[in-house]
Amino acid sequence: MNKFVLIGGMPRSGTTLLETVVGSHSRIAIPPGDYPFAEQATRGLSVERIFSVLEKKKTWQLWLEKSFADLYGTPHGEAFVESMRRYASSADKDIPAAKAPYSEFFYETYGNWLQSWDLRFVHVIRNPIDVVASLKKSHIHTNWNVYIDTLEVQTRNWLRSTSIGVAHALRNPAGYRIVRYEDFVDDPSRETDDLCQFLGVEQDTRRMLDRVDYSYHETNTSFPDEVSDEQKNARRIFQRKSRRSYLEQDEIDLVCRICGETALAMGFEDDNFSQQSPLVPGKLKTGERWRRRVGRFRKRLGGRKSVK
């Protein structure tokens, strides 16, 4: 059975780093940029519409195969698999692969599409405080202070993403692997060798860590001023410092309240992460009760905007 590799995780968690490392293996072909095929299919986009959206992206111009018009009339799964197979062939590699944040939310969809393949899924997880801070700083949420629920939505997405990943890894350890971003940048050689073993391919560590197939790739950080020219040119894998200073204290408190005990259980260290006792029926604190009522009220409003 032929292998197929997918990389997922929250945005700003290191998915692009893993894409450029794994995609530089001599057998694994990952097209540049995000390829959220299942997410867009779930949203109701046609195959033609999905490809037309991708063709407008700068990274699409780096594909060797630029037109998939002959796939417009095929089912979503067939179009996805065939486009990835073609890209791998054009790159002279034999293992198709794709990367897109949130792919873990659509794992079952990809599994249905890839029933005849040996699917290996790599899920990148990063400290939730750093993920949320990087999202706040990034181009992804230029409306951070416009939508009243952006912070909480992405914080809860981290919790859901992590929970989904742990469940899939427990259920299918041979096909689903969680990689902590912090572990990878602490010891990239060891983690890369472990990844090769999980993916069932020969070790190709030096080529992968040099990220040779992505020499054109610019740094993907939300904090470009912190990356020196030397680091850019060398394309080194380095430990980024904590991003908590970019969050207000009330933002940190919310992240820790929602994600803290799970983050702690995942091995992430922070003074504000703490273990909590289970809730007891009838003992919900007044503040928490009102917070939940407000949350339900917001939901009924249908996500209306509020400008601070």
mmCIF file of C-alpha atoms in Angstrom, residues 50-307:
data_model
loop_
_atom_site.group_PDB
_atom_site.id
_atom_site.type_symbol
_atom_site.label_atom_id
_atom_site.label_comp_id
_atom_site.label_asym_id
_atom_site.label_seq_id
_atom_site.Cartn_x
_atom_site.Cartn_y
_atom_site.Cartn_z
ATOM 1 C CA ILE A 50 -11.182 25.184 -4.610
ATOM 2 C CA PHE A 51 -8.630 25.107 -7.409
ATOM 3 C CA SER A 52 -9.525 28.628 -8.555
ATOM 4 C CA VAL A 53 -8.932 29.942 -5.023
ATOM 5 C CA LEU A 54 -5.568 28.196 -4.812
ATOM 6 C CA GLU A 55 -4.484 29.455 -8.218
ATOM 7 C CA LYS A 56 -4.701 33.037 -6.949
ATOM 8 C CA LYS A 57 -2.139 32.388 -4.226
ATOM 9 C CA LYS A 58 1.490 33.276 -4.751
ATOM 10 C CA THR A 59 2.635 29.834 -3.645
ATOM 11 C CA TRP A 60 0.609 28.198 -6.428
ATOM 12 C CA GLN A 61 3.032 29.672 -8.965
ATOM 13 C CA LEU A 62 5.724 27.451 -7.449
ATOM 14 C CA TRP A 63 3.835 24.300 -8.387
ATOM 15 C CA LEU A 64 5.199 22.499 -11.378
ATOM 16 C CA GLU A 65 1.695 21.468 -12.352
ATOM 17 C CA LYS A 66 -0.441 24.628 -12.460
ATOM 18 C CA SER A 67 -3.693 23.571 -14.061
ATOM 19 C CA PHE A 68 -6.112 20.870 -12.909
ATOM 20 C CA ALA A 69 -9.070 21.836 -15.103
ATOM 21 C CA ASP A 70 -9.541 18.220 -16.131
ATOM 22 C CA LEU A 71 -10.356 17.384 -12.473
ATOM 23 C CA TYR A 72 -13.166 19.932 -12.053
ATOM 24 C CA GLY A 73 -15.865 17.337 -12.679
ATOM 25 C CA THR A 74 -14.456 14.681 -10.356
ATOM 26 C CA PRO A 75 -15.438 14.048 -6.708
ATOM 27 C CA HIS A 76 -13.538 16.031 -4.084
ATOM 28 C CA GLY A 77 -11.562 13.082 -2.772
ATOM 29 C CA GLU A 78 -10.507 11.947 -6.228
ATOM 30 C CA ALA A 79 -9.469 15.498 -7.193
ATOM 31 C CA PHE A 80 -7.447 15.933 -4.009
ATOM 32 C CA VAL A 81 -5.599 12.636 -4.306
ATOM 33 C CA GLU A 82 -4.904 13.012 -8.021
ATOM 34 C CA SER A 83 -3.585 16.577 -7.653
ATOM 35 C CA MET A 84 -1.210 15.455 -4.896
ATOM 36 C CA ARG A 85 -0.134 12.415 -6.896
ATOM 37 C CA ARG A 86 0.639 14.623 -9.892
ATOM 38 C CA TYR A 87 2.655 17.031 -7.805
ATOM 39 C CA ALA A 88 4.710 14.196 -6.336
ATOM 40 C CA SER A 89 5.343 12.836 -9.808
ATOM 41 C CA SER A 90 6.427 16.248 -11.117
ATOM 42 C CA ALA A 91 8.846 16.529 -8.174
ATOM 43 C CA ASP A 92 10.197 13.045 -8.997
ATOM 44 C CA LYS A 93 9.102 11.667 -5.616
ATOM 45 C CA ASP A 94 6.876 8.723 -4.768
ATOM 46 C CA ILE A 95 5.057 9.797 -1.572
ATOM 47 C CA PRO A 96 2.373 12.487 -1.962
ATOM 48 C CA ALA A 97 1.800 14.794 1.006
ATOM 49 C CA ALA A 98 -0.030 17.982 1.965
ATOM 50 C CA LYS A 99 -0.077 20.485 4.808
ATOM 51 C CA ALA A 100 -2.871 22.669 6.132
ATOM 52 C CA PRO A 101 -3.699 23.976 9.602
ATOM 53 C CA TYR A 102 -6.868 22.486 11.129
ATOM 54 C CA SER A 103 -6.497 19.289 9.050
ATOM 55 C CA GLU A 104 -6.971 17.263 12.229
ATOM 56 C CA PHE A 105 -10.594 18.477 12.338
ATOM 57 C CA PHE A 106 -11.152 16.712 8.997
ATOM 58 C CA TYR A 107 -9.151 13.565 9.678
ATOM 59 C CA GLU A 108 -12.116 11.275 9.014
ATOM 60 C CA THR A 109 -12.791 12.977 5.680
ATOM 61 C CA TYR A 110 -9.205 12.505 4.580
ATOM 62 C CA GLY A 111 -9.335 8.936 5.841
ATOM 63 C CA ASN A 112 -12.348 8.211 3.647
ATOM 64 C CA TRP A 113 -10.603 9.750 0.650
ATOM 65 C CA LEU A 114 -7.418 7.788 1.293
ATOM 66 C CA GLN A 115 -8.776 4.357 2.138
ATOM 67 C CA SER A 116 -6.502 2.669 -0.379
ATOM 68 C CA TRP A 117 -3.410 4.505 0.952
ATOM 69 C CA ASP A 118 -1.232 4.073 4.024
ATOM 70 C CA LEU A 119 -2.045 7.426 5.631
ATOM 71 C CA ARG A 120 0.433 8.905 8.121
ATOM 72 C CA PHE A 121 -0.726 12.063 9.912
ATOM 73 C CA VAL A 122 1.692 14.430 11.709
ATOM 74 C CA HIS A 123 -0.025 16.780 14.168
ATOM 75 C CA VAL A 124 2.039 19.714 15.462
ATOM 76 C CA ILE A 125 1.129 21.094 18.915
ATOM 77 C CA ARG A 126 2.614 24.192 20.527
ATOM 78 C CA ASN A 127 2.193 26.005 23.860
ATOM 79 C CA PRO A 128 -1.255 27.668 23.634
ATOM 80 C CA ILE A 129 0.000 31.012 24.964
ATOM 81 C CA ASP A 130 2.560 31.216 22.153
ATOM 82 C CA VAL A 131 0.019 30.104 19.546
ATOM 83 C CA VAL A 132 -2.552 32.700 20.618
ATOM 84 C CA ALA A 133 0.044 35.480 20.875
ATOM 85 C CA SER A 134 1.374 34.646 17.416
ATOM 86 C CA LEU A 135 -2.155 34.617 15.996
ATOM 87 C CA LYS A 136 -2.780 38.030 17.540
ATOM 88 C CA LYS A 137 0.359 39.389 15.895
ATOM 89 C CA SER A 138 -0.056 37.657 12.529
ATOM 90 C CA HIS A 139 -1.777 38.610 9.281
ATOM 91 C CA ILE A 140 -4.411 35.961 9.992
ATOM 92 C CA HIS A 141 -6.349 38.117 12.462
ATOM 93 C CA THR A 142 -6.109 41.724 11.379
ATOM 94 C CA ASN A 143 -9.562 41.937 12.975
ATOM 95 C CA TRP A 144 -8.340 40.758 16.400
ATOM 96 C CA ASN A 145 -9.993 43.707 18.186
ATOM 97 C CA VAL A 146 -13.097 43.779 15.988
ATOM 98 C CA TYR A 147 -14.727 40.441 16.727
ATOM 99 C CA ILE A 148 -15.413 40.089 20.430
ATOM 100 C CA ASP A 149 -14.914 36.336 20.407
ATOM 101 C CA THR A 150 -11.665 35.962 18.387
ATOM 102 C CA LEU A 151 -9.487 35.277 21.436
ATOM 103 C CA GLU A 152 -11.865 32.763 22.971
ATOM 104 C CA VAL A 153 -12.647 31.025 19.672
ATOM 105 C CA GLN A 154 -8.984 30.398 18.867
ATOM 106 C CA THR A 155 -8.225 29.405 22.449
ATOM 107 C CA ARG A 156 -11.009 26.839 22.357
ATOM 108 C CA ASN A 157 -9.826 25.710 18.918
ATOM 109 C CA TRP A 158 -6.445 24.921 20.509
ATOM 110 C CA LEU A 159 -8.158 22.837 23.178
ATOM 111 C CA ARG A 160 -10.291 21.021 20.598
ATOM 112 C CA SER A 161 -7.350 20.488 18.239
ATOM 113 C CA THR A 162 -5.219 19.017 21.023
ATOM 114 C CA SER A 163 -8.040 16.806 22.298
ATOM 115 C CA ILE A 164 -8.730 15.512 18.796
ATOM 116 C CA GLY A 165 -5.032 14.800 18.267
ATOM 117 C CA VAL A 166 -4.625 12.911 21.529
ATOM 118 C CA ALA A 167 -7.717 10.818 20.758
ATOM 119 C CA HIS A 168 -6.546 9.917 17.245
ATOM 120 C CA ALA A 169 -2.997 9.165 18.407
ATOM 121 C CA LEU A 170 -4.371 6.883 21.121
ATOM 122 C CA ARG A 171 -6.686 5.125 18.690
ATOM 123 C CA ASN A 172 -4.206 4.836 15.826
ATOM 124 C CA PRO A 173 -0.616 5.187 17.083
ATOM 125 C CA ALA A 174 0.807 3.623 13.922
ATOM 126 C CA GLY A 175 -0.819 6.230 11.691
ATOM 127 C CA TYR A 176 -1.142 9.364 13.806
ATOM 128 C CA ARG A 177 1.713 11.122 15.567
ATOM 129 C CA ILE A 178 1.762 14.203 17.770
ATOM 130 C CA VAL A 179 4.894 16.356 17.554
ATOM 131 C CA ARG A 180 5.398 19.108 20.094
ATOM 132 C CA TYR A 181 6.945 22.139 18.417
ATOM 133 C CA GLU A 182 9.130 22.783 21.468
ATOM 134 C CA ASP A 183 10.552 19.254 21.371
ATOM 135 C CA PHE A 184 11.307 19.564 17.674
ATOM 136 C CA VAL A 185 13.259 22.820 17.901
ATOM 137 C CA ASP A 186 15.072 21.639 21.039
ATOM 138 C CA ASP A 187 16.469 18.564 19.287
ATOM 139 C CA PRO A 188 15.580 18.642 15.571
ATOM 140 C CA SER A 189 17.936 15.795 14.619
ATOM 141 C CA ARG A 190 16.410 13.333 17.072
ATOM 142 C CA GLU A 191 12.863 14.402 16.255
ATOM 143 C CA THR A 192 13.511 14.172 12.510
ATOM 144 C CA ASP A 193 14.914 10.659 12.860
ATOM 145 C CA ASP A 194 11.847 9.691 14.909
ATOM 146 C CA LEU A 195 9.595 11.170 12.233
ATOM 147 C CA CYS A 196 11.310 9.138 9.515
ATOM 148 C CA GLN A 197 10.720 5.992 11.553
ATOM 149 C CA PHE A 198 7.051 6.880 12.037
ATOM 150 C CA LEU A 199 6.619 7.678 8.331
ATOM 151 C CA GLY A 200 8.301 4.411 7.368
ATOM 152 C CA VAL A 201 11.008 6.007 5.257
ATOM 153 C CA GLU A 202 14.778 5.861 5.426
ATOM 154 C CA GLN A 203 16.534 8.517 7.497
ATOM 155 C CA ASP A 204 17.390 11.570 5.427
ATOM 156 C CA THR A 205 18.167 13.874 8.316
ATOM 157 C CA ARG A 206 20.711 16.267 6.859
ATOM 158 C CA ARG A 207 18.723 16.886 3.702
ATOM 159 C CA MET A 208 15.556 17.432 5.720
ATOM 160 C CA LEU A 209 17.050 19.796 8.288
ATOM 161 C CA ASP A 210 18.702 21.816 5.523
ATOM 162 C CA ARG A 211 15.175 22.094 4.066
ATOM 163 C CA VAL A 212 16.741 21.841 0.631
ATOM 164 C CA ASP A 213 13.478 21.718 -1.319
ATOM 165 C CA TYR A 214 12.319 24.997 0.221
ATOM 166 C CA SER A 215 15.411 27.170 -0.166
ATOM 167 C CA TYR A 216 13.146 29.884 -1.560
ATOM 168 C CA HIS A 217 10.886 29.821 1.494
ATOM 169 C CA GLU A 218 10.783 33.000 3.553
ATOM 170 C CA THR A 219 10.524 32.798 7.315
ATOM 171 C CA ASN A 220 6.947 32.194 8.383
ATOM 172 C CA THR A 221 7.070 33.872 11.778
ATOM 173 C CA SER A 222 4.602 36.513 12.954
ATOM 174 C CA PHE A 223 7.617 38.344 14.414
ATOM 175 C CA PRO A 224 10.002 38.897 11.456
ATOM 176 C CA ASP A 225 11.965 41.614 13.264
ATOM 177 C CA GLU A 226 13.266 38.992 15.676
ATOM 178 C CA VAL A 227 14.808 36.857 12.932
ATOM 179 C CA SER A 228 18.311 37.935 11.990
ATOM 180 C CA ASP A 229 19.591 37.927 8.415
ATOM 181 C CA GLU A 230 22.007 35.191 9.396
ATOM 182 C CA GLN A 231 19.194 32.973 10.596
ATOM 183 C CA LYS A 232 17.179 33.666 7.440
ATOM 184 C CA ASN A 233 20.075 32.841 5.154
ATOM 185 C CA ALA A 234 21.116 29.742 7.060
ATOM 186 C CA ARG A 235 17.487 28.610 7.456
ATOM 187 C CA ARG A 236 18.347 27.317 10.882
ATOM 188 C CA ILE A 237 15.824 25.683 13.160
ATOM 189 C CA PHE A 238 15.980 27.638 16.373
ATOM 190 C CA GLN A 239 14.082 27.959 19.648
ATOM 191 C CA ARG A 240 11.861 31.004 19.630
ATOM 192 C CA LYS A 241 11.329 32.818 22.893
ATOM 193 C CA SER A 242 7.996 32.928 24.683
ATOM 194 C CA ARG A 243 5.376 35.185 23.128
ATOM 195 C CA ARG A 244 3.391 35.821 26.321
ATOM 196 C CA SER A 245 4.553 39.472 26.458
ATOM 197 C CA TYR A 246 2.391 40.192 23.401
ATOM 198 C CA LEU A 247 -0.761 39.298 25.328
ATOM 199 C CA GLU A 248 -2.582 41.368 27.930
ATOM 200 C CA GLN A 249 -2.953 39.782 31.345
ATOM 201 C CA ASP A 250 -6.681 39.213 30.848
ATOM 202 C CA GLU A 251 -5.878 37.409 27.578
ATOM 203 C CA ILE A 252 -3.338 35.194 29.329
ATOM 204 C CA ASP A 253 -5.866 34.482 32.060
ATOM 205 C CA LEU A 254 -8.460 33.359 29.520
ATOM 206 C CA VAL A 255 -5.996 31.087 27.697
ATOM 207 C CA CYS A 256 -4.916 29.536 30.986
ATOM 208 C CA ARG A 257 -8.478 29.102 32.214
ATOM 209 C CA ILE A 258 -9.532 27.252 29.063
ATOM 210 C CA CYS A 259 -6.320 25.428 28.110
ATOM 211 C CA GLY A 260 -4.149 25.457 31.216
ATOM 212 C CA GLU A 261 -4.772 22.020 32.644
ATOM 213 C CA THR A 262 -4.612 20.346 29.217
ATOM 214 C CA ALA A 263 -1.425 22.250 28.347
ATOM 215 C CA LEU A 264 0.062 21.166 31.667
ATOM 216 C CA ALA A 265 -0.880 17.555 30.964
ATOM 217 C CA MET A 266 0.804 17.866 27.543
ATOM 218 C CA GLY A 267 4.037 18.878 29.255
ATOM 219 C CA PHE A 268 3.960 22.619 28.583
ATOM 220 C CA GLU A 269 5.361 24.682 31.430
ATOM 221 C CA ASP A 270 3.988 28.008 32.595
ATOM 222 C CA ASP A 271 3.425 29.423 36.065
ATOM 223 C CA ASN A 272 -0.211 30.120 35.176
ATOM 224 C CA PHE A 273 -0.994 26.568 34.040
ATOM 225 C CA SER A 274 -2.586 24.643 36.875
ATOM 226 C CA GLN A 275 -4.471 21.458 37.584
ATOM 227 C CA GLN A 276 -8.166 21.973 38.326
ATOM 228 C CA SER A 277 -10.704 19.932 40.257
ATOM 229 C CA PRO A 278 -13.742 18.652 38.341
ATOM 230 C CA LEU A 279 -16.887 20.780 38.468
ATOM 231 C CA VAL A 280 -19.553 19.739 40.926
ATOM 232 C CA PRO A 281 -23.226 20.061 39.925
ATOM 233 C CA GLY A 282 -24.899 22.911 41.803
ATOM 234 C CA LYS A 283 -21.553 24.424 42.829
ATOM 235 C CA LEU A 284 -20.829 26.536 39.741
ATOM 236 C CA LYS A 285 -19.521 29.912 40.850
ATOM 237 C CA THR A 286 -21.648 32.969 40.118
ATOM 238 C CA GLY A 287 -19.019 34.537 37.858
ATOM 239 C CA GLU A 288 -18.673 31.388 35.799
ATOM 240 C CA ARG A 289 -22.449 31.024 35.597
ATOM 241 C CA TRP A 290 -22.814 34.544 34.233
ATOM 242 C CA ARG A 291 -19.928 34.058 31.833
ATOM 243 C CA ARG A 292 -21.688 31.050 30.361
ATOM 244 C CA ARG A 293 -24.966 32.929 30.117
ATOM 245 C CA VAL A 294 -23.200 35.704 28.219
ATOM 246 C CA GLY A 295 -21.635 33.086 25.949
ATOM 247 C CA ARG A 296 -25.056 31.620 25.175
ATOM 248 C CA PHE A 297 -26.413 35.115 24.528
ATOM 249 C CA ARG A 298 -23.567 35.813 22.085
ATOM 250 C CA LYS A 299 -24.352 32.590 20.295
ATOM 251 C CA ARG A 300 -27.986 33.589 19.908
ATOM 252 C CA LEU A 301 -26.877 36.910 18.441
ATOM 253 C CA GLY A 302 -25.240 34.924 15.674
ATOM 254 C CA GLY A 303 -21.725 36.289 15.963
ATOM 255 C CA ARG A 304 -22.476 39.978 15.642
ATOM 256 C CA LYS A 305 -19.515 42.349 15.527
ATOM 257 C CA SER A 306 -18.525 44.652 18.323
ATOM 258 C CA VAL A 307 -15.795 47.296 17.996
#
